[in-house]
mmCIF file of C-alpha atoms in Angstrom:
data_model
loop_
_atom_site.group_PDB
_atom_site.id
_atom_site.type_symbol
_atom_site.label_atom_id
_atom_site.label_comp_id
_atom_site.label_asym_id
_atom_site.label_seq_id
_atom_site.Cartn_x
_atom_site.Cartn_y
_atom_site.Cartn_z
ATOM 1 C CA LEU A 1 -0.889 -6.492 -21.066
ATOM 2 C CA ASP A 2 2.700 -5.296 -21.586
ATOM 3 C CA LYS A 3 2.328 -5.741 -25.345
ATOM 4 C CA ALA A 4 -1.006 -3.873 -25.468
ATOM 5 C CA ALA A 5 0.360 -1.011 -23.354
ATOM 6 C CA GLY A 6 3.509 -0.740 -25.472
ATOM 7 C CA LEU A 7 5.804 -1.534 -22.554
ATOM 8 C CA ARG A 8 7.781 -4.337 -24.182
ATOM 9 C CA GLY A 9 11.080 -3.306 -25.695
ATOM 10 C CA ASN A 10 11.099 0.114 -23.977
ATOM 11 C CA ASP A 11 13.276 -0.873 -21.035
ATOM 12 C CA GLN A 12 15.289 2.373 -21.103
ATOM 13 C CA ASP A 13 12.122 4.311 -20.280
ATOM 14 C CA PHE A 14 12.097 2.664 -16.859
ATOM 15 C CA TYR A 15 14.296 3.483 -13.901
ATOM 16 C CA HIS A 16 15.508 0.517 -11.855
ATOM 17 C CA ILE A 17 15.707 0.547 -8.055
ATOM 18 C CA PRO A 18 16.963 -2.258 -5.785
ATOM 19 C CA VAL A 19 14.223 -3.315 -3.368
ATOM 20 C CA ALA A 20 14.745 -5.745 -0.498
ATOM 21 C CA GLY A 21 12.133 -8.458 -0.326
ATOM 22 C CA HIS A 22 11.174 -12.070 -0.793
ATOM 23 C CA THR A 23 9.968 -14.187 -3.685
ATOM 24 C CA LYS A 24 8.348 -17.597 -3.902
ATOM 25 C CA HIS A 25 11.672 -18.937 -5.191
ATOM 26 C CA SER A 26 13.729 -17.906 -2.154
ATOM 27 C CA GLU A 27 13.169 -18.237 1.585
ATOM 28 C CA GLU A 28 15.926 -15.721 2.348
ATOM 29 C CA ARG A 29 15.693 -11.992 1.798
ATOM 30 C CA ILE A 30 16.962 -10.924 -1.616
ATOM 31 C CA MET A 31 17.310 -7.713 -3.626
ATOM 32 C CA ASN A 32 14.780 -7.365 -6.431
ATOM 33 C CA MET A 33 15.373 -4.880 -9.240
ATOM 34 C CA VAL A 34 12.037 -3.091 -9.601
ATOM 35 C CA LYS A 35 11.135 -1.008 -12.651
ATOM 36 C CA VAL A 36 9.631 2.393 -11.821
ATOM 37 C CA CYS A 37 8.686 5.532 -13.760
ATOM 38 C CA PRO A 38 10.128 8.669 -12.111
ATOM 39 C CA PRO A 39 7.274 11.205 -11.905
ATOM 40 C CA HIS A 40 9.408 14.176 -12.967
ATOM 41 C CA GLU A 41 10.147 12.496 -16.297
ATOM 42 C CA ALA A 42 6.479 11.751 -16.950
ATOM 43 C CA ILE A 43 5.433 15.295 -16.028
ATOM 44 C CA HIS A 44 8.137 16.825 -18.222
ATOM 45 C CA ARG A 45 7.029 14.647 -21.144
ATOM 46 C CA GLU A 46 3.369 15.563 -20.634
ATOM 47 C CA HIS A 47 4.009 19.313 -20.657
ATOM 48 C CA VAL A 48 6.401 19.137 -23.619
ATOM 49 C CA LEU A 49 3.734 17.322 -25.648
ATOM 50 C CA ASP A 50 0.967 19.723 -24.542
ATOM 51 C CA PRO A 51 2.213 23.203 -23.538
ATOM 52 C CA THR A 52 -1.408 24.455 -23.512
ATOM 53 C CA ILE A 53 -1.966 22.832 -20.094
ATOM 54 C CA LEU A 54 -0.693 26.022 -18.448
ATOM 55 C CA GLU A 55 -3.067 28.281 -20.376
ATOM 56 C CA GLY A 56 -5.409 30.080 -18.008
ATOM 57 C CA PHE A 57 -3.573 28.831 -14.912
ATOM 58 C CA GLN A 58 -4.249 31.195 -11.984
ATOM 59 C CA PRO A 59 -1.937 30.475 -8.994
ATOM 60 C CA SER A 60 -4.098 32.637 -6.721
ATOM 61 C CA GLU A 61 -6.959 30.119 -7.040
ATOM 62 C CA TRP A 62 -5.031 27.352 -5.281
ATOM 63 C CA GLY A 63 -5.072 28.603 -1.697
ATOM 64 C CA PRO A 64 -2.440 28.818 1.065
ATOM 65 C CA SER A 65 -1.210 25.201 0.851
ATOM 66 C CA TYR A 66 -0.048 26.050 -2.664
ATOM 67 C CA ALA A 67 0.981 29.685 -2.127
ATOM 68 C CA ASN A 68 3.134 28.838 0.925
ATOM 69 C CA HIS A 69 4.757 25.761 -0.603
ATOM 70 C CA PRO A 70 8.599 26.079 -0.746
ATOM 71 C CA ALA A 71 8.616 25.081 -4.424
ATOM 72 C CA VAL A 72 6.236 27.943 -5.220
ATOM 73 C CA LEU A 73 8.182 30.465 -3.119
ATOM 74 C CA ASN A 74 11.536 29.451 -4.673
ATOM 75 C CA ASN A 75 10.497 29.500 -8.360
ATOM 76 C CA ARG A 76 9.753 32.552 -10.477
ATOM 77 C CA GLY A 77 7.838 30.768 -13.216
ATOM 78 C CA PRO A 78 4.526 28.905 -12.930
ATOM 79 C CA VAL A 79 4.604 25.926 -10.558
ATOM 80 C CA VAL A 80 2.164 23.138 -11.366
ATOM 81 C CA PRO A 81 0.216 21.675 -8.394
ATOM 82 C CA PHE A 82 0.298 17.882 -8.015
ATOM 83 C CA ALA A 83 -1.142 15.217 -5.750
ATOM 84 C CA LEU A 84 0.599 12.012 -4.695
ATOM 85 C CA TYR A 85 -1.857 9.121 -4.539
ATOM 86 C CA LEU A 86 -1.228 5.684 -3.073
ATOM 87 C CA ASP A 87 -3.483 2.718 -2.526
ATOM 88 C CA ALA A 88 -3.561 -1.057 -2.545
ATOM 89 C CA ALA A 89 -5.112 -2.832 -5.513
ATOM 90 C CA GLN A 90 -6.075 -6.501 -5.528
ATOM 91 C CA TYR A 91 -5.437 -8.368 -8.769
ATOM 92 C CA LEU A 92 -5.656 -11.962 -7.526
ATOM 93 C CA LYS A 93 -7.775 -13.512 -4.783
ATOM 94 C CA LYS A 94 -4.685 -13.876 -2.572
ATOM 95 C CA ASP A 95 -2.394 -11.156 -3.862
ATOM 96 C CA SER A 96 -2.407 -7.369 -4.238
ATOM 97 C CA VAL A 97 -0.068 -4.502 -5.056
ATOM 98 C CA ILE A 98 0.715 -1.065 -3.627
ATOM 99 C CA VAL A 99 0.337 1.597 -6.307
ATOM 100 C CA PHE A 100 1.985 5.052 -6.300
ATOM 101 C CA VAL A 101 0.578 7.639 -8.733
ATOM 102 C CA LEU A 102 1.326 11.325 -9.294
ATOM 103 C CA CYS A 103 -1.730 13.329 -10.418
ATOM 104 C CA ASP A 104 -1.383 16.562 -12.395
ATOM 105 C CA LEU A 105 -4.087 18.731 -10.838
ATOM 106 C CA LEU A 106 -4.156 21.053 -13.861
ATOM 107 C CA SER A 107 -4.587 18.507 -16.636
ATOM 108 C CA GLY A 108 -6.235 15.796 -14.533
ATOM 109 C CA SER A 109 -3.795 13.209 -15.880
ATOM 110 C CA ARG A 110 -2.411 10.445 -13.668
ATOM 111 C CA HIS A 111 1.131 9.117 -13.983
ATOM 112 C CA LEU A 112 1.927 5.689 -12.592
ATOM 113 C CA ALA A 113 5.210 5.915 -10.666
ATOM 114 C CA ALA A 114 5.685 2.541 -8.968
ATOM 115 C CA ILE A 115 3.992 -0.744 -8.153
ATOM 116 C CA LEU A 116 5.134 -3.034 -5.336
ATOM 117 C CA ARG A 117 3.736 -6.544 -5.050
ATOM 118 C CA LYS A 118 2.676 -7.156 -1.453
ATOM 119 C CA LYS A 119 3.640 -10.822 -1.602
ATOM 120 C CA ASP A 120 7.241 -9.773 -2.407
ATOM 121 C CA LEU A 121 7.594 -7.257 0.431
ATOM 122 C CA CYS A 122 10.268 -7.806 3.066
ATOM 123 C CA LYS A 123 9.260 -10.109 5.926
ATOM 124 C CA CYS A 124 12.096 -9.434 8.371
ATOM 125 C CA GLY A 125 9.708 -7.959 10.957
ATOM 126 C CA CYS A 126 9.867 -4.447 9.482
ATOM 127 C CA ARG A 127 6.192 -4.539 8.312
ATOM 128 C CA GLY A 128 7.446 -4.114 4.742
ATOM 129 C CA PHE A 129 9.462 -0.962 5.453
ATOM 130 C CA CYS A 130 12.662 -2.408 3.918
ATOM 131 C CA SER A 131 10.781 -2.709 0.609
ATOM 132 C CA LEU A 132 8.797 0.517 0.817
ATOM 133 C CA ARG A 133 11.778 2.716 1.755
ATOM 134 C CA PRO A 134 13.509 2.521 -1.678
ATOM 135 C CA ALA A 135 10.244 3.405 -3.459
ATOM 136 C CA LEU A 136 9.654 6.336 -1.092
ATOM 137 C CA ASP A 137 13.289 7.454 -1.564
ATOM 138 C CA MET A 138 12.800 7.395 -5.342
ATOM 139 C CA LEU A 139 9.624 9.479 -5.006
ATOM 140 C CA ARG A 140 11.357 11.991 -2.695
ATOM 141 C CA TRP A 141 14.226 12.359 -5.192
ATOM 142 C CA SER A 142 11.914 12.730 -8.186
ATOM 143 C CA ILE A 143 9.562 15.185 -6.456
ATOM 144 C CA ALA A 144 12.563 17.259 -5.295
ATOM 145 C CA ALA A 145 13.728 17.466 -8.927
ATOM 146 C CA LEU A 146 10.230 18.537 -9.928
ATOM 147 C CA ALA A 147 10.225 21.220 -7.212
ATOM 148 C CA ALA A 148 13.585 22.527 -8.462
ATOM 149 C CA GLY A 149 12.469 22.355 -12.100
ATOM 150 C CA ARG A 150 15.713 20.665 -13.154
ATOM 151 C CA PHE A 151 16.707 17.129 -14.065
ATOM 152 C CA PRO A 152 18.620 15.453 -11.205
ATOM 153 C CA ALA A 153 22.413 15.340 -11.371
ATOM 154 C CA THR A 154 22.641 11.994 -9.534
ATOM 155 C CA ASP A 155 20.533 8.893 -9.099
ATOM 156 C CA HIS A 156 18.031 8.576 -6.245
ATOM 157 C CA SER A 157 20.718 7.320 -3.843
ATOM 158 C CA GLY A 158 23.014 10.288 -4.529
ATOM 159 C CA LYS A 159 25.476 8.269 -6.644
ATOM 160 C CA PRO A 160 26.735 9.348 -10.093
ATOM 161 C CA TRP A 161 24.735 8.067 -13.040
ATOM 162 C CA GLY A 162 25.816 4.634 -14.276
ATOM 163 C CA ALA A 163 26.320 3.419 -17.835
ATOM 164 C CA ALA A 164 22.752 2.072 -17.959
ATOM 165 C CA ASP A 165 21.375 5.603 -17.429
ATOM 166 C CA GLU A 166 23.512 7.424 -19.968
ATOM 167 C CA HIS A 167 20.521 9.314 -21.398
ATOM 168 C CA ARG A 168 19.591 10.541 -17.885
ATOM 169 C CA ALA A 169 23.186 11.616 -17.227
ATOM 170 C CA SER A 170 23.083 13.739 -20.405
ATOM 171 C CA LEU A 171 20.096 15.673 -18.980
ATOM 172 C CA ALA A 172 21.620 16.321 -15.539
ATOM 173 C CA GLY A 173 21.019 19.893 -14.393
ATOM 174 C CA LEU A 174 19.018 20.922 -17.467
ATOM 175 C CA PRO A 175 15.710 22.757 -16.907
ATOM 176 C CA MET A 176 12.477 20.790 -17.219
ATOM 177 C CA ALA A 177 9.368 21.976 -19.031
ATOM 178 C CA VAL A 178 7.734 22.885 -15.702
ATOM 179 C CA SER A 179 8.426 22.853 -12.000
ATOM 180 C CA GLY A 180 5.890 21.436 -9.584
ATOM 181 C CA ALA A 181 4.670 21.266 -6.009
ATOM 182 C CA VAL A 182 2.994 18.283 -4.368
ATOM 183 C CA VAL A 183 0.183 19.942 -2.416
ATOM 184 C CA GLN A 184 -1.855 16.816 -1.584
ATOM 185 C CA VAL A 185 -1.143 13.276 -0.449
ATOM 186 C CA LYS A 186 -4.220 11.191 -1.193
ATOM 187 C CA GLY A 187 -5.166 7.719 -0.012
ATOM 188 C CA ASP A 188 -7.221 5.971 2.621
ATOM 189 C CA TRP A 189 -6.249 5.743 6.275
ATOM 190 C CA ALA A 190 -5.397 2.052 5.980
ATOM 191 C CA GLU A 191 -2.731 2.899 3.383
ATOM 192 C CA PHE A 192 -1.405 5.818 5.430
ATOM 193 C CA SER A 193 -0.980 3.394 8.323
ATOM 194 C CA SER A 194 0.481 0.415 6.443
ATOM 195 C CA SER A 195 2.570 2.135 3.730
ATOM 196 C CA LEU A 196 3.414 5.507 5.299
ATOM 197 C CA PHE A 197 3.594 4.118 8.865
ATOM 198 C CA PHE A 198 1.237 6.550 10.549
ATOM 199 C CA PRO A 199 -0.507 5.266 13.706
ATOM 200 C CA THR A 200 -3.608 3.149 13.120
#
């Protein structure tokens, strides 16, 4: 699958986050380095490759949830509306993953941001929160950069860029092709309860 999707050999395209969890090889909690795709980078790439997405965009058609969004109020240029989607997906009879996707509501395209294997989630009694928190932190950081319309100056934990992210450090503070506002969070109630920790 990696070969068919062109993912092999493109390791620098991924962003790595440390995620607490368990594996079948260790009974104790360990830190797994999980590859993710920051949404702001995917959105920037999409709009650089196809600037026509914004043609005919009418902000007034998107209603008060868009018009009153801080990202819309704080930016002079067009702000693209997005939806954050999350859900569980089963890929084996006894195993599934949690999928985080950012949807461009103008183009209809979907950008995979992160996948967490449920079997590898932390089992310290936190209901998986120790594993989900880093992914949610990464999404918060990336969506904040998208709202500002500029590439982030630090990594998702607020630390200076390391040597492995030299190409990201070179973009720090530069304007992106578009700015954006997440106006919807989509998923079923089971996922809101288990992954976002709302009441059941």
